[in-house]
Coordinates of C-alpha atoms in Angstrom, one line a residue:
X1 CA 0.0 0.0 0.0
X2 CA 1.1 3.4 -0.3
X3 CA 1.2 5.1 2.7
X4 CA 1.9 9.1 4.0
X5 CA 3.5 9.3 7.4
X6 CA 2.2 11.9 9.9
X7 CA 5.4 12.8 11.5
X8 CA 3.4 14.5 15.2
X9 CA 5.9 16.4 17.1
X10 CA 4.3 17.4 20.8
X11 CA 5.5 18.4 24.0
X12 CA 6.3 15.3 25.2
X13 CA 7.1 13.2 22.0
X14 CA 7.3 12.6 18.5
X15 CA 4.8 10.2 16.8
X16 CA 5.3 8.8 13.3
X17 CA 2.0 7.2 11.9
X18 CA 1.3 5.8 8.7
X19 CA -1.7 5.6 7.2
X20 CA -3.1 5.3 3.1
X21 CA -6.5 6.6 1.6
X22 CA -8.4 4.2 3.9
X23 CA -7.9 6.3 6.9
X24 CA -6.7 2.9 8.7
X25 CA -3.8 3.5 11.1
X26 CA -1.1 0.9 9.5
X27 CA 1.8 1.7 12.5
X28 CA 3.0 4.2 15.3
X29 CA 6.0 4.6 16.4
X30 CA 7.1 6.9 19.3
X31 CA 9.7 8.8 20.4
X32 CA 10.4 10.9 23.8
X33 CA 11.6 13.4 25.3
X34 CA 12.0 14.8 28.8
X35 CA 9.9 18.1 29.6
X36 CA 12.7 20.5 31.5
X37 CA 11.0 22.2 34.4
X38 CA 13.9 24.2 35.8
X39 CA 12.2 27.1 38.0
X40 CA 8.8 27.9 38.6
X41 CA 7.2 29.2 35.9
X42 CA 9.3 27.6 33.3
X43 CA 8.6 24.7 31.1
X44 CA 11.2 23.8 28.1
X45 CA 12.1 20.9 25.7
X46 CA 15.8 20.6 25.1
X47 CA 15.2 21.6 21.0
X48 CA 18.1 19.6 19.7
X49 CA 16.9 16.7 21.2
X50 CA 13.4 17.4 19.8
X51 CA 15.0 17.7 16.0
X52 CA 16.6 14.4 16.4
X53 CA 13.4 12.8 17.3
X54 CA 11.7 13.5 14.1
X55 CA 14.4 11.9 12.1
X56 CA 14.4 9.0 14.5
X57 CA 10.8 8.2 14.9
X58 CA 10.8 8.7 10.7
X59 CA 13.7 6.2 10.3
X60 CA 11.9 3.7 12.6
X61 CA 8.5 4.0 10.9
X62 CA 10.0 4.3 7.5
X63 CA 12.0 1.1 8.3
X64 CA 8.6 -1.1 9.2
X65 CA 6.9 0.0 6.3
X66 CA 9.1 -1.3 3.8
X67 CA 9.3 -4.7 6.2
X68 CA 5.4 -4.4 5.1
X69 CA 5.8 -3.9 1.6
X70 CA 4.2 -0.1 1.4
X71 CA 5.8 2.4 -0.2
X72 CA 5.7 5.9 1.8
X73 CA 4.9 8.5 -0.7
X74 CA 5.2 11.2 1.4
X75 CA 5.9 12.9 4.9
X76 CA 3.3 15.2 6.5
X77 CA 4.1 17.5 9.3
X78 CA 2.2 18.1 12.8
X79 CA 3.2 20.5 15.7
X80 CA 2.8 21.5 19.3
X81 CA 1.5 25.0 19.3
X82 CA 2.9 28.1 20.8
X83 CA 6.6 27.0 21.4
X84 CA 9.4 29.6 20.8
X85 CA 13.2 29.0 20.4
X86 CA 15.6 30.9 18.9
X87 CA 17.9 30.3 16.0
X88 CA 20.3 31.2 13.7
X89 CA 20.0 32.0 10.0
X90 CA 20.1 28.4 8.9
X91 CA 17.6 27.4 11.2
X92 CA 20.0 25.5 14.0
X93 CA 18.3 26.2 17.8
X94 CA 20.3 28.5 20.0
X95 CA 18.6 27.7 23.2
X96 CA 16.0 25.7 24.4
X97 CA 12.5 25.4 23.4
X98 CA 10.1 27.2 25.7
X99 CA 6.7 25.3 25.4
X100 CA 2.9 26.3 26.0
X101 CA 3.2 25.5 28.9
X102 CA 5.9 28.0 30.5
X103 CA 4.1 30.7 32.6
X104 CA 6.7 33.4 33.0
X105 CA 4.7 35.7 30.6
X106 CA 1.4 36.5 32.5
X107 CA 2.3 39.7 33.9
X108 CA 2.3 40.9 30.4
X109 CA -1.0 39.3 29.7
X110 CA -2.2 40.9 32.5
X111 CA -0.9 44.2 31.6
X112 CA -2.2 44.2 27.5
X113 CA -5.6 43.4 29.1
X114 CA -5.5 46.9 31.1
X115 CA -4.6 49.1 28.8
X116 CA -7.0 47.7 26.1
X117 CA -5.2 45.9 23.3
X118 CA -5.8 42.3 24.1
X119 CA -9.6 42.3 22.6
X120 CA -8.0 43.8 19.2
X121 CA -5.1 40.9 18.9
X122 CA -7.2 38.4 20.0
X123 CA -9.6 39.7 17.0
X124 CA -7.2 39.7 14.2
X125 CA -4.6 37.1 15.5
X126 CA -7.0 34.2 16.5
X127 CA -4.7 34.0 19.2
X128 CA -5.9 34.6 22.9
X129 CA -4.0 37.2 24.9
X130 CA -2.7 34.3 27.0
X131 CA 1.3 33.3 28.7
X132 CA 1.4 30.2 26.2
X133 CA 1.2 32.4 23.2
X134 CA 4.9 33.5 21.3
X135 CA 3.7 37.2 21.2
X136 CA 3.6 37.4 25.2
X137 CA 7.2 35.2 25.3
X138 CA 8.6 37.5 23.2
X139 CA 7.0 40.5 24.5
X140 CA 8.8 39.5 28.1
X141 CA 12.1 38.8 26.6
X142 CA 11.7 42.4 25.1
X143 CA 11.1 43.7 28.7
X144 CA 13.4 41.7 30.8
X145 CA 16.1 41.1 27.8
X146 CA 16.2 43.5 25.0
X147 CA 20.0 43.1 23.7
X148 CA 19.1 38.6 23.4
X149 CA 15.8 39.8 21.7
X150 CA 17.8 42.0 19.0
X151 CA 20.7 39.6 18.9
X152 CA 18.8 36.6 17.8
X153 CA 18.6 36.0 13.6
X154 CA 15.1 34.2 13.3
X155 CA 12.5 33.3 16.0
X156 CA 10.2 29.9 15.2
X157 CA 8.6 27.0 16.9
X158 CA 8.5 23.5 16.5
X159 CA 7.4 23.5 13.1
X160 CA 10.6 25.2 11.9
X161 CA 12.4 23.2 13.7
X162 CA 11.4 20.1 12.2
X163 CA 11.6 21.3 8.7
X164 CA 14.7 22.9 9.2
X165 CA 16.1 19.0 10.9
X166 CA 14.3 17.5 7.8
X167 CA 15.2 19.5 4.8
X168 CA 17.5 22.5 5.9
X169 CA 16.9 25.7 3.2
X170 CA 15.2 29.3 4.1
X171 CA 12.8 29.1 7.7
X172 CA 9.0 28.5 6.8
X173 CA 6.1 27.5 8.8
X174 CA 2.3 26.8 7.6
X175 CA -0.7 29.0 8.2
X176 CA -1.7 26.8 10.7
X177 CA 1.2 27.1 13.1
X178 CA 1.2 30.6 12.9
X179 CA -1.8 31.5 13.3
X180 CA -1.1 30.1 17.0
X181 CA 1.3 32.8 17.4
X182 CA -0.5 35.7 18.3
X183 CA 2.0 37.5 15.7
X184 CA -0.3 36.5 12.6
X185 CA -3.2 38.4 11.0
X186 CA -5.7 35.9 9.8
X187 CA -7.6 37.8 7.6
X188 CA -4.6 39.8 6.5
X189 CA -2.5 36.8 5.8
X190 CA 0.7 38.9 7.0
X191 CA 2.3 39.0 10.3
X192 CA 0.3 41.5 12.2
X193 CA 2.3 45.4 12.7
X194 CA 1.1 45.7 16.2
X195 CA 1.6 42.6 17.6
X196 CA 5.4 42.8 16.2
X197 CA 5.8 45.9 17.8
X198 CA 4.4 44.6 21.2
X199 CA 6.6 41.6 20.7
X200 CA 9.7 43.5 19.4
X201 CA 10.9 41.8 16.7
X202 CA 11.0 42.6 13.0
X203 CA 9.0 40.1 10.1
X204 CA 12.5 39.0 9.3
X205 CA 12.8 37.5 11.9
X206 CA 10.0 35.2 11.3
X207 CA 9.8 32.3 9.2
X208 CA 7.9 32.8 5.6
X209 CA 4.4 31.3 6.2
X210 CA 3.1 28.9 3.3
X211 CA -0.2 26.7 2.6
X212 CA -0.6 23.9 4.9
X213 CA -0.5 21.8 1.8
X214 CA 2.6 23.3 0.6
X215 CA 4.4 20.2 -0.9
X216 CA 8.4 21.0 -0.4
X217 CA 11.0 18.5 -1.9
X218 CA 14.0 17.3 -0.8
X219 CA 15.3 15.6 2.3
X220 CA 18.3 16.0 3.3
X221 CA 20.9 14.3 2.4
X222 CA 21.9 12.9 5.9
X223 CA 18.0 12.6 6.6
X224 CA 17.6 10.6 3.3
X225 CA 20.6 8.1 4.3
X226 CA 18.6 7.8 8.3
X227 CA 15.8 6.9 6.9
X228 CA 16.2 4.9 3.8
X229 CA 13.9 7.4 2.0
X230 CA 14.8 9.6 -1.2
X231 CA 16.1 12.7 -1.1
X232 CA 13.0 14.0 -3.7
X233 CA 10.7 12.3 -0.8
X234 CA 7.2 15.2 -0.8
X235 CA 7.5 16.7 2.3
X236 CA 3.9 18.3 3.2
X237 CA 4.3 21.1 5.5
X238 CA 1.5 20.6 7.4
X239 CA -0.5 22.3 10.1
X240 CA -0.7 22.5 14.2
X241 CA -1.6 19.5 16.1
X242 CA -4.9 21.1 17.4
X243 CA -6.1 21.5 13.9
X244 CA -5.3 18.0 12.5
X245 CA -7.1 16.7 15.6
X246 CA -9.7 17.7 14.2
X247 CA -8.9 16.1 11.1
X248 CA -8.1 12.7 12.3
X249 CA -11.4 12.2 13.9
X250 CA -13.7 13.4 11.4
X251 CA -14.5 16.1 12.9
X252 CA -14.4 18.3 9.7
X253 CA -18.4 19.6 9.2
X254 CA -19.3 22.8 11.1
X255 CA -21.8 20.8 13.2
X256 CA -19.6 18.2 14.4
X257 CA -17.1 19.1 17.4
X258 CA -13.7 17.3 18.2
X259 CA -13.4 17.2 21.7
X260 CA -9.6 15.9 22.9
X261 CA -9.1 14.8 27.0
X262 CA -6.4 13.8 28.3
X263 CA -4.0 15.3 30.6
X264 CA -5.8 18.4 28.9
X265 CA -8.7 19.1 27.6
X266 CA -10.2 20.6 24.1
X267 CA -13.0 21.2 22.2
X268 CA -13.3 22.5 18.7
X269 CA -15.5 23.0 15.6
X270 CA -14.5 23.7 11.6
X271 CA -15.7 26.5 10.3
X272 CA -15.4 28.0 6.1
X273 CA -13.9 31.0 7.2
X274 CA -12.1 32.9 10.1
X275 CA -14.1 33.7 12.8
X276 CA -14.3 36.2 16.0
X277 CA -15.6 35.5 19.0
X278 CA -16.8 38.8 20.3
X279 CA -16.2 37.9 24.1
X280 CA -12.8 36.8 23.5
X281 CA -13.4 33.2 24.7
X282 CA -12.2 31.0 21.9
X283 CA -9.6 30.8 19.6
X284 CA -9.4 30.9 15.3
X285 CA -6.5 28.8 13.8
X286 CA -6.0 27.8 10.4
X287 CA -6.2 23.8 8.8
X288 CA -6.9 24.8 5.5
X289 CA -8.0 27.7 3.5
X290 CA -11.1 26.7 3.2
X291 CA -11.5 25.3 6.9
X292 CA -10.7 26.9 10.1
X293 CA -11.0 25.7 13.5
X294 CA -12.8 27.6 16.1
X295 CA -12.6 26.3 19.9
X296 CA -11.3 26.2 23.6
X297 CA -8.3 24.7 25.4
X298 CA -8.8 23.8 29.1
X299 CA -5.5 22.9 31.2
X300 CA -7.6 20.8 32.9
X301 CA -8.7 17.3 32.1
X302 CA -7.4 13.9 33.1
X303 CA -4.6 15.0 35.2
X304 CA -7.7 16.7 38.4
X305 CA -8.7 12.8 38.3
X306 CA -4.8 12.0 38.6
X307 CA -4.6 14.6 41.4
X308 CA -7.4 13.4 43.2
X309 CA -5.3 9.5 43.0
X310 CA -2.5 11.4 44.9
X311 CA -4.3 13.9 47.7
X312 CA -7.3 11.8 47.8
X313 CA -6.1 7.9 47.9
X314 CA -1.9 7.1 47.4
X315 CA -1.1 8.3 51.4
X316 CA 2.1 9.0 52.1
X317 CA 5.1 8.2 50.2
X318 CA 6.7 8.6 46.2
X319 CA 4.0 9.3 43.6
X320 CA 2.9 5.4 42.4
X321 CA 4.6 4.2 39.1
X322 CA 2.5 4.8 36.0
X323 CA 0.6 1.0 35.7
X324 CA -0.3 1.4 39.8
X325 CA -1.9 5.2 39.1
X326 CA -3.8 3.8 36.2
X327 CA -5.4 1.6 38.6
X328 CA -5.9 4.1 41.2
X329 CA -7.4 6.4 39.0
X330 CA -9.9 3.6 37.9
X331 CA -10.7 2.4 41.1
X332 CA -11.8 5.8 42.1
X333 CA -13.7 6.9 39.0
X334 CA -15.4 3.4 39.6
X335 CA -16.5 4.6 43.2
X336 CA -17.7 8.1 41.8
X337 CA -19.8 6.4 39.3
X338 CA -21.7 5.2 42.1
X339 CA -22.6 9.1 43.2
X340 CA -25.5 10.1 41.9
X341 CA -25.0 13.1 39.0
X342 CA -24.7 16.4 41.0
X343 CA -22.6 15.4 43.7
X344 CA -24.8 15.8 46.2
X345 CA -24.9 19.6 45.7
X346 CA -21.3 20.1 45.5
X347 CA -19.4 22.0 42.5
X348 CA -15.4 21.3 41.7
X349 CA -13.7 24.3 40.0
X350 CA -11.1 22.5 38.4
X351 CA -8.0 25.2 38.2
X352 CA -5.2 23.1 39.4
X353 CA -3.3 24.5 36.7
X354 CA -5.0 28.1 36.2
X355 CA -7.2 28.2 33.1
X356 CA -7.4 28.9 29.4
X357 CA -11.0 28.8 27.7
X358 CA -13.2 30.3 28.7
X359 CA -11.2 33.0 31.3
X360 CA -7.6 32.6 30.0
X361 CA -6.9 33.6 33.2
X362 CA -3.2 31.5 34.6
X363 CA -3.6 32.2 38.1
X364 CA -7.0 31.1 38.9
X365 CA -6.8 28.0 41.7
X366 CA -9.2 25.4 41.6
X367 CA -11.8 25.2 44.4
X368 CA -14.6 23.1 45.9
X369 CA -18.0 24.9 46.5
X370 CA -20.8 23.4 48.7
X371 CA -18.5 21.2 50.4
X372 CA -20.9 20.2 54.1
X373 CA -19.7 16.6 55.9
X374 CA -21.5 14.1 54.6
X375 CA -19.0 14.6 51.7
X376 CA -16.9 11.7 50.7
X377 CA -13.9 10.7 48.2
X378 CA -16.5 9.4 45.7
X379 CA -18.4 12.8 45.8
X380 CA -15.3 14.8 45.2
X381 CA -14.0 13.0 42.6
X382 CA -17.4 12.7 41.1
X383 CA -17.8 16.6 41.0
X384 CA -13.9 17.0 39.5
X385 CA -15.2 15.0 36.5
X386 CA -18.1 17.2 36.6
X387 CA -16.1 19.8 36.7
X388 CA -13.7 19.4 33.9
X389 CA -16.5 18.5 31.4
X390 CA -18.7 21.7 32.5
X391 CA -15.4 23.4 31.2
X392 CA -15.8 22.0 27.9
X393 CA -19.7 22.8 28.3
X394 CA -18.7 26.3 28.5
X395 CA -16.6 26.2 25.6
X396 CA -20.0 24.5 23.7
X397 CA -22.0 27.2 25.2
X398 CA -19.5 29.9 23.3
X399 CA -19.9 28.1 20.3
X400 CA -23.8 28.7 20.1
X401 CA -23.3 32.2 21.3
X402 CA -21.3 32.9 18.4
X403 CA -23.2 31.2 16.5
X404 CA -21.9 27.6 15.5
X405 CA -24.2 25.2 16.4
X406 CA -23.1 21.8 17.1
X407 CA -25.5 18.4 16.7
X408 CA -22.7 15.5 17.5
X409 CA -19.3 15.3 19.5
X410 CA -16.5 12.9 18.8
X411 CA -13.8 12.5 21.2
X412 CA -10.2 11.0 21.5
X413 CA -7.7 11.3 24.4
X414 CA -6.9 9.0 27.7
X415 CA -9.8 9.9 29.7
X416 CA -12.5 8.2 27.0
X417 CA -11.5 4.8 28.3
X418 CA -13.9 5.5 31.6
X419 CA -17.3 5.4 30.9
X420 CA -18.4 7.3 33.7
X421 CA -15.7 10.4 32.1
X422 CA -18.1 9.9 28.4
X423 CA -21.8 9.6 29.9
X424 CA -21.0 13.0 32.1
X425 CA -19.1 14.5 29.2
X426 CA -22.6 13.5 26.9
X427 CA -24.6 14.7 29.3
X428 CA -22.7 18.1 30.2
X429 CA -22.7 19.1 26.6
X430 CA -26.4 17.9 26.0
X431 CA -25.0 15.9 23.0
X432 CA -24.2 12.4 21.5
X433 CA -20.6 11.6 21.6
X434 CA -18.9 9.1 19.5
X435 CA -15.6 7.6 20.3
X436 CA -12.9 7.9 17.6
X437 CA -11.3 3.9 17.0
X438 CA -8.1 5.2 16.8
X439 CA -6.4 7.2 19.4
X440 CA -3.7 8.6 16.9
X441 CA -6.0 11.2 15.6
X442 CA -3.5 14.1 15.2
X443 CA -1.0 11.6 13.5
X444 CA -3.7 10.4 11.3
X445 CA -5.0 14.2 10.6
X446 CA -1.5 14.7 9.4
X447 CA -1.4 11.7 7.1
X448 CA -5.0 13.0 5.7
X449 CA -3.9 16.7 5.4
X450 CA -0.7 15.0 3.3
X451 CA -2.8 12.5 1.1
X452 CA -5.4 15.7 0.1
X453 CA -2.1 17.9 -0.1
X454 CA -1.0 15.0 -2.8
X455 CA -3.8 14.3 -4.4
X456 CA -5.0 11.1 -3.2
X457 CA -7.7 12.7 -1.3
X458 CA -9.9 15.6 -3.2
X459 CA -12.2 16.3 -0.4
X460 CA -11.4 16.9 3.0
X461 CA -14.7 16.7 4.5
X462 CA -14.8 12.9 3.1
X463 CA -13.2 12.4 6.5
X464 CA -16.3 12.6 8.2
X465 CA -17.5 9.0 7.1
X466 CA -13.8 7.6 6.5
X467 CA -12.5 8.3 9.6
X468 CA -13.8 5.1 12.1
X469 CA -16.0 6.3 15.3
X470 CA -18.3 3.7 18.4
X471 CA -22.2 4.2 18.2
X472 CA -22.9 7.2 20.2
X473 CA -23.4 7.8 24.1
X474 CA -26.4 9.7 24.2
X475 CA -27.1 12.0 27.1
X476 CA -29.1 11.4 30.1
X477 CA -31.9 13.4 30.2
X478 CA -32.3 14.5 33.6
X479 CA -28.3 14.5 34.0
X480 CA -27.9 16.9 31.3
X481 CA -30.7 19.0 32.6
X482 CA -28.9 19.2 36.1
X483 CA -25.6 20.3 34.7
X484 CA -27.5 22.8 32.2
X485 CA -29.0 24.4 35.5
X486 CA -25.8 23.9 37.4
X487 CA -23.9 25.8 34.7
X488 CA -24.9 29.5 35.3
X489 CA -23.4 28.6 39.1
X490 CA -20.0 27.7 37.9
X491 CA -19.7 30.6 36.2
X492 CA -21.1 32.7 39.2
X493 CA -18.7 30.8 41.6
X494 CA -15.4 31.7 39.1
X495 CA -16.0 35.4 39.0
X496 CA -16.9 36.2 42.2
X497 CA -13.6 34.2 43.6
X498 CA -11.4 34.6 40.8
X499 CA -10.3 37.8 42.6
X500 CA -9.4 35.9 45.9
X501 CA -8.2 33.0 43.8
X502 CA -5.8 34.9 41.6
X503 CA -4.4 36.9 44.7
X504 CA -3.6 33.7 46.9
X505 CA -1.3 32.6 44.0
X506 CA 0.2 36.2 44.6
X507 CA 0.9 35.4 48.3
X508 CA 1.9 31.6 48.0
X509 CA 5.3 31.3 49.1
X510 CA 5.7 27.9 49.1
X511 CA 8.9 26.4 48.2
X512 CA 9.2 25.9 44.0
X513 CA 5.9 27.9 43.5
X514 CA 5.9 30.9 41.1
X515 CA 4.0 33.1 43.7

């Protein structure tokens, strides 16, 4: 068979699927890395190590495919959004990689939403005025280091960086990626004046942004000899791992929603066109020219049901390995199952790790409201699930407000494994929700985007019925009617102590905390 490879570079690793016009995953092979956490605040991916990963996981997958018999026609490129590192003119890093995830930019945030710019770049970017975007990491560097900021040749992210370990030649990202920037005008299709000036650097300094389907050629050389592919080998530039989510799941009609929980949480629509939310609560990033994506990014998913395995049930000692929290974690969303929905009148605000969508507000602490003593471990992990997927409700409830109007749900990610994390996510978002069969659906979003980018599949939107998803979960009635009437008080309970919340992180002094 003929087969593209979706070469997925994240946060944490790089994944190499293959996969041919049937949409059917053929093999995954992964490669990691170590996440460097080294102060409070900070969050970085040593960015040589994450070059050498995409040539490894592509010599590995390359390598099994011709054990097969198919013949790879073609590589297609997925990234992690919002990472920054600096390099030199022919696209070698000169530091680290600073992810999504590194915080040390929310003063700035803070301070573009006073004086009244954040609404406008949010507008035109696509981008929320948020610490994970490039515009605000570059916008402290100007601050805090103005002579490194000058001094640097180019500025990209991971996408670069890939294509720069892969083929070498002039710096150039995909619309996609850089529409995650907060630098990038949308409708413009240029990098935006303002947000350069707020981030201090000149368009130079920025990669040249092509298509998503931009088809480059030529490996290089040493790449070529890794990998046992030619050097003429189509390399599809690709798009942001949000985006080809989407993609991979099907999830390609305006009325059907991706929804991705794991660790995280996301939940995201295709629409024709780019598209504003007037409140400022979701985002606009590009797959396609004809199809953008339109959604909300919660730092909370999986990982409060994780938490709750450590405060609520591991006692004293190390963290349990991996296999042994798996089990904890399903032990106790087995006990919570048997709470009724509701929680007995208690509400989990699940900010263990601040928030994006809807308040994009990092310093926000998580909280439980309603808590009275008959109370249990069942009830409180109960209400964290509830909590995580009223999140995503919120994000729905953005969607219809700016009016996108969703009829089904699929979703991918860890957390779909436990029924009682699907029937509340069904029920929160009053809709059904259909599993994807494969869990490598940015991987396989990049292998579709680089089959349509080649040729081999006209339509896009096909992937709504090519792509494999369960019979849906349908929502319970009365459960979805409890958490539609529940909803209004999460969102009473977050304003009224997101001062309080935000100010304790302020005054925390505890030992390797950024307050």
């Amino acid at each position: 068979m003929d087969v593209v490879v979706g070469l997925d570079s994240g946060t944490t690793a790089t994944k190499a699927v293959t996969a041919g016009t049937d949409a059917h995953v053929r093999d995954v092979v992964s490669v990691g890395y170590p996440l460097s956490v080294p102060a409070p605040g900070r969050a970085e991916l040593d960015a040589h190590r994450l070059a050498d990963a995409a040539v490894e996981a592509l010599a590995a997958v390359a390598a099994r495919a011709r054990e097969r018999g198919d013949r790879v026609v073609g590589v297609s490129l997925s990234a992690a959004m919002h990472g920054l590192v600096p390099m030199d003119d022919d696209g070698r890093p000169l530091g680290p990689l600073v992810t999504w995830a590194d915080d040390r930019a929310a003063g700035y945030a803070e301070a573009l939403r006073r004086d009244g710019r954040a609404g406008g770049l949010h507008e035109r970017t696509g981008t929320p005025v948020h610490p994970m975007s490039p515009l605000l990491k570059l916008a402290s560097l100007r601050a805090d280091d103005p002579d490194r900021l000058a001094g640097v040749p180019r500025w990209g992210g991971v996408k670069e960086l890939v294509v720069s370990a892969l083929r070498g030649g002039p710096q150039v990202l995909d619309r996609s990626c850089a529409s995650a920037t907060g630098l990038y005008g949308i409708r413009t299709g240029r990098w935006d004046p303002e947000a350069l000036a707020v981030a201090g650097v000149r368009a130079g300094q920025l990669g040249e942004v092509l298509p998503t389907t931009a088809v480059l050629r030529g490996l290089r050389p040493d790449v070529a000899g890794a990998t046992g592919l030619p050097e003429d080998t189509p390399l599809v530039l690709g798009a942001s791992d949000g985006v080809l989510a989407n993609l991979g799941i099907g999830a390609v009609r305006p009325e059907v929603a991706a929804v991705s929980l794991g660790t995280s949480g996301a939940m995201r629509v295709v629409v024709p066109a780019p598209t504003a939310d007037p409140a400022h609560r979701l985002f606009c990033y590009a797959l396609t020219d004809e199809h953008w994506v339109v959604g909300g990014a919660v730092n909370n998913g999986g990982s409060v049901v994780r938490w709750a395995a450590q405060a609520l049930a591991a006692g004293d000692g190390p963290p349990p390995e991996r296999e042994a929290a798996d089990e904890v974690d399903a032990r106790l969303l087995a006990e919570a199952a048997e709470v009724p929905p509701g929680s007995a009148g208690l509400l989990c605000l699940p900010y263990l790790l601040g928030e994006r969508a809807p308040w994009w507000r990092s310093g926000l602490r998580g909280a439980y409201v309603g808590l009275r003593r008959e109370h249990r471990r069942p009830h409180l992990v109960r209400a964290a699930v509830e909590g995580v997927c009223q999140q995503l409700a919120l994000v729905r409830d953005a969607f219809s407000a700016t009016g996108l109007p969703v009829s089904e749900v699929r979703a991918t990610g860890g957390a779909v494994a436990s029924p009682l994390w699907v029937a509340t996510l069904a029920a929160a978002l009053d809709l059904p929700v259909r599993i994807a069969d494969s869990p490598e659906g940015t991987g396989l979003g990049a292998c579709l985007l680089g089959l349509h980018a080649l040729g081999a599949l006209p339509d896009l939107d096909a992937a709504t019925a090519l792509v494999g998803v369960s019979d849906p979960v349908e929502p319970d009635p009365a459960a979805a009617d409890l958490y539609r009437r529940t909803r209004p008080l999460v969102e009473q309970s977050t304003r009224a102590l997101a001062e309080v919340l935000t100010t304790l992180d302020t005054l925390d002094d505890t030992p390797g905390h950024p307050g």
